[in-house]
Short mmCIF file of C-alpha atoms in Angstrom, two decimals:
data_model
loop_
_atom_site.label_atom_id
_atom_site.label_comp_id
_atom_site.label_asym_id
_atom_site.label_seq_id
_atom_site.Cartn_x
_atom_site.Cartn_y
_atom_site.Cartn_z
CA UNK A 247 17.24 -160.85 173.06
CA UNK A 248 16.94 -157.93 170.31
CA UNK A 249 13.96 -156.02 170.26
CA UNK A 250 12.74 -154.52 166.75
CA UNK A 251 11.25 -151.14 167.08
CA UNK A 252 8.46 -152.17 164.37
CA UNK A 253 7.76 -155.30 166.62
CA UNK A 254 7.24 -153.43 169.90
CA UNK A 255 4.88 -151.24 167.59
CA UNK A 256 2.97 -153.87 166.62
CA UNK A 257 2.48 -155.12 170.10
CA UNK A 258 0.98 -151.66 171.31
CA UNK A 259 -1.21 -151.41 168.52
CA UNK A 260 -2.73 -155.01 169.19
CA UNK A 261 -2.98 -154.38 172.85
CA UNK A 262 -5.08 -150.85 171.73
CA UNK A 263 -7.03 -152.78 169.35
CA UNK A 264 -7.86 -155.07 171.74
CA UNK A 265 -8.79 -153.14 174.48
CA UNK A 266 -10.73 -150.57 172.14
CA UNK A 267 -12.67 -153.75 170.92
CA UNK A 268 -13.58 -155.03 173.82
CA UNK A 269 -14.45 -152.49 175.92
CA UNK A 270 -17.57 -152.30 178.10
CA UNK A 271 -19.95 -154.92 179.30
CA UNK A 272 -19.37 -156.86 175.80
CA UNK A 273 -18.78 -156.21 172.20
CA UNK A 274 -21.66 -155.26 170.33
CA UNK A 275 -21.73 -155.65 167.03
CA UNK A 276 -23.11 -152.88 164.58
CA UNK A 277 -25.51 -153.59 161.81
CA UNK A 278 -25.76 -151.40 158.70
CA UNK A 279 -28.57 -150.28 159.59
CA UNK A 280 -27.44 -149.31 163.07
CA UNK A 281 -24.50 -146.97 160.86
CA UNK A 282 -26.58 -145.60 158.50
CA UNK A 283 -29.02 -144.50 161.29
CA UNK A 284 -26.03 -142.87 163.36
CA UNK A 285 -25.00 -141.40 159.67
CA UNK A 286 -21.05 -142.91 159.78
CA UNK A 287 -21.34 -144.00 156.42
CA UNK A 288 -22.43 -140.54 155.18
CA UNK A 289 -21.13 -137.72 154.48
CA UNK A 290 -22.90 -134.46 156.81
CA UNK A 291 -25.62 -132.67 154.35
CA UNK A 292 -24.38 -128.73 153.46
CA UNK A 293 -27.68 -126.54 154.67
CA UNK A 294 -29.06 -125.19 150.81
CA UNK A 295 -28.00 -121.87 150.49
CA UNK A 296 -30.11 -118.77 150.22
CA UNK A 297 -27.81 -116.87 148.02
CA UNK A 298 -28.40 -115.35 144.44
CA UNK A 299 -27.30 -116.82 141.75
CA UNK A 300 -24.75 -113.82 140.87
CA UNK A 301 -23.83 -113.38 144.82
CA UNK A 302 -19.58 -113.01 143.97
CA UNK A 303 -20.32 -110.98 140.60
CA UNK A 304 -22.65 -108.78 142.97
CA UNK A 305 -19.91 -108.60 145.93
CA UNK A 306 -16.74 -108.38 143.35
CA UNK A 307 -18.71 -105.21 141.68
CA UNK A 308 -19.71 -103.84 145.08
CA UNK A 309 -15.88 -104.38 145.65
CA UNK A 310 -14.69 -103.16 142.69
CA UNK A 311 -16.64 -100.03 142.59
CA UNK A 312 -15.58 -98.94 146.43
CA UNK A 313 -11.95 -99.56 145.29
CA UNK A 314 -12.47 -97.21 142.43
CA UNK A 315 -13.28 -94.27 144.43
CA UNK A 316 -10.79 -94.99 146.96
CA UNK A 317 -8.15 -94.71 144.19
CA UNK A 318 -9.70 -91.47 143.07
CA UNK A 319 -9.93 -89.92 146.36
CA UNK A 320 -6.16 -91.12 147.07
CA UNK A 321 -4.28 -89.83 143.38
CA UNK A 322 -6.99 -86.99 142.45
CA UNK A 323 -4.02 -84.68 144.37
CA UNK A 324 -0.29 -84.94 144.29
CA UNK A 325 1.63 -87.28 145.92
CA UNK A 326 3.86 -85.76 148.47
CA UNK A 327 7.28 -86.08 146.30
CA UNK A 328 8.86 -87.88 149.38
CA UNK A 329 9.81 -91.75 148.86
CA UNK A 330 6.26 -91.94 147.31
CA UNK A 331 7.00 -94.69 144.84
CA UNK A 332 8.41 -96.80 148.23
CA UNK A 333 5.46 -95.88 150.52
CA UNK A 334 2.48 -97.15 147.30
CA UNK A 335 4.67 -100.05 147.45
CA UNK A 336 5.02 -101.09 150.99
CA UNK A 337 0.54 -99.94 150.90
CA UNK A 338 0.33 -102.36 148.60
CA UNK A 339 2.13 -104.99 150.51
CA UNK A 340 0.26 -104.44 153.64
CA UNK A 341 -3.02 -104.58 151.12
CA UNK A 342 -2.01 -107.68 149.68
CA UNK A 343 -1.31 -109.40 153.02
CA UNK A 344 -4.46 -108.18 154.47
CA UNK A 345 -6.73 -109.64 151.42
CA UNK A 346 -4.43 -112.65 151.93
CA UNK A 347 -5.41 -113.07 155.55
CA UNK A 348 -8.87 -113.08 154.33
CA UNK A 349 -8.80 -115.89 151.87
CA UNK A 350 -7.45 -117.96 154.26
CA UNK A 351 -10.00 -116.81 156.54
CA UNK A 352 -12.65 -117.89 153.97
CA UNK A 353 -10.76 -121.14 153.61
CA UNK A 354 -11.33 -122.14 157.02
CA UNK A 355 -14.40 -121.24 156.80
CA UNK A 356 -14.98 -123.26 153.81
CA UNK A 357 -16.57 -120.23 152.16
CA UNK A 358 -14.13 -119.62 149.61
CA UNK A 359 -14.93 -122.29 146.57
CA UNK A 360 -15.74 -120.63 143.36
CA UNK A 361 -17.52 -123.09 140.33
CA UNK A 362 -15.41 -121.89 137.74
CA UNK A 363 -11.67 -119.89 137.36
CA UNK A 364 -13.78 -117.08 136.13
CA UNK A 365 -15.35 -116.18 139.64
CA UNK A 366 -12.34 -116.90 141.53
CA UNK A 367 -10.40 -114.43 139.43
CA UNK A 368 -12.80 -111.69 139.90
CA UNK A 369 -13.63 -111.73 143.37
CA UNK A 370 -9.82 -112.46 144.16
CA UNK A 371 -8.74 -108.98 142.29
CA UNK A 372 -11.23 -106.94 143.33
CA UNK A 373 -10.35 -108.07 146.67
CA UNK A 374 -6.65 -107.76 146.47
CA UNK A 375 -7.86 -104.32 145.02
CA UNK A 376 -10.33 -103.24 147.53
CA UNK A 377 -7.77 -103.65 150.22
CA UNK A 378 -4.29 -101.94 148.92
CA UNK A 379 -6.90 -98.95 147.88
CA UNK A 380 -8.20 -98.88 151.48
CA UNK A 381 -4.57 -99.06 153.16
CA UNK A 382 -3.54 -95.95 150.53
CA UNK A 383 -6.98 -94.32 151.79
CA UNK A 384 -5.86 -95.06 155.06
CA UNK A 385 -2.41 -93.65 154.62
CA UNK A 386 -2.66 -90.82 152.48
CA UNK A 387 -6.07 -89.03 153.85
CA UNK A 388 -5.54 -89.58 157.39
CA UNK A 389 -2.85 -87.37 157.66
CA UNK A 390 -1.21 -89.30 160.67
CA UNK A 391 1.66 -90.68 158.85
CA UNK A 392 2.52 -87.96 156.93
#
C-alpha cells in the first residue's frame, strides 16, 4: 500500500476542517448580519488625521534647511587633507543607511505613503540629506575621531 504525500495532506486538512467546524456545544451558523456587526467583512476604519495639508513640504523644508547649515558648519573650514575624500564617503554611507533604517521604520509603521512621486521625492532627499550632513557634523566637529 503506497501512500501519496498530497493524499495524507488532504486527510489532515479534512480532519482540521472538521474539527475546527465542529467545535463546541454545536455549530452555529453566522448570519450576515452577525459578520457585519463583528466587522469581518470590513476593512478597520484609519482614525482622520489632524495633519496640515502641506505636513511633508513643511517637514522636508524643516529638513532641508537643518541640513543646510550642517553642511555649512562642516565645509566653512578645511578639510583635514588626510583620506578626506574616503572618510565624506564612508559619512555618507553611514547617512544613507541611517535614513534607510528610517523609511523602513516608517514602513512598518505604515506612515510612509506619499499621494504623489513629487512628495516622496522630496521628503526622501531631504532625508537622505539631513542624515549624511548630521553624521559629517558628527564627525568633523566633535573632534573625537580626528
Amino acid at each position: 500500500m503506497s501512500w501519496n504525500l498530497l493524499d495524507v495532506f488532504g486527510f489532515i486538512f479534512d480532519v482540521v476542517e472538521l474539527l475546527s467546524s465542529n467545535s463546541g456545544s454545536g455549530a452555529r451558523f453566522h448570519s450576515k448580519s452577525d459578520l457585519k456587526s463583528l466587522n469581518y467583512d470590513e476593512k478597520p476604519q484609519k482614525k482622520d488625521s489632524k495633519r496640515s495639508q502641506y505636513f511633508t513640504e513643511k517637514l522636508s523644508v524643516i529638513f532641508i534647511a537643518v541640513a543646510a547649515l550642517s553642511f555649512f558648519m562642516v565645509f566653512k573650514d578645511p578639510l583635514p587633507e588626510e583620506n578626506y575624500i574616503q572618510t565624506i564617503v564612508v559619512a555618507s554611507i553611514i547617512g544613507l543607511g541611517i535614513a534607510f533604517l528610517l523609511f523602513f521604520i516608517l514602513h512598518v509603521m505604515e506612515l510612509y505613503y506619499f499621494k504623489n512621486l513629487f512628495k516622496l521625492l522630496l521628503f526622501s532627499s531631504s532625508v537622505i540629506a539631513f542624515c549624511i550632513s548630521v553624521v559629517l557634523c558628527i564627525y568633523f566637529k566633535s573632534g573625537i575621531f580626528i
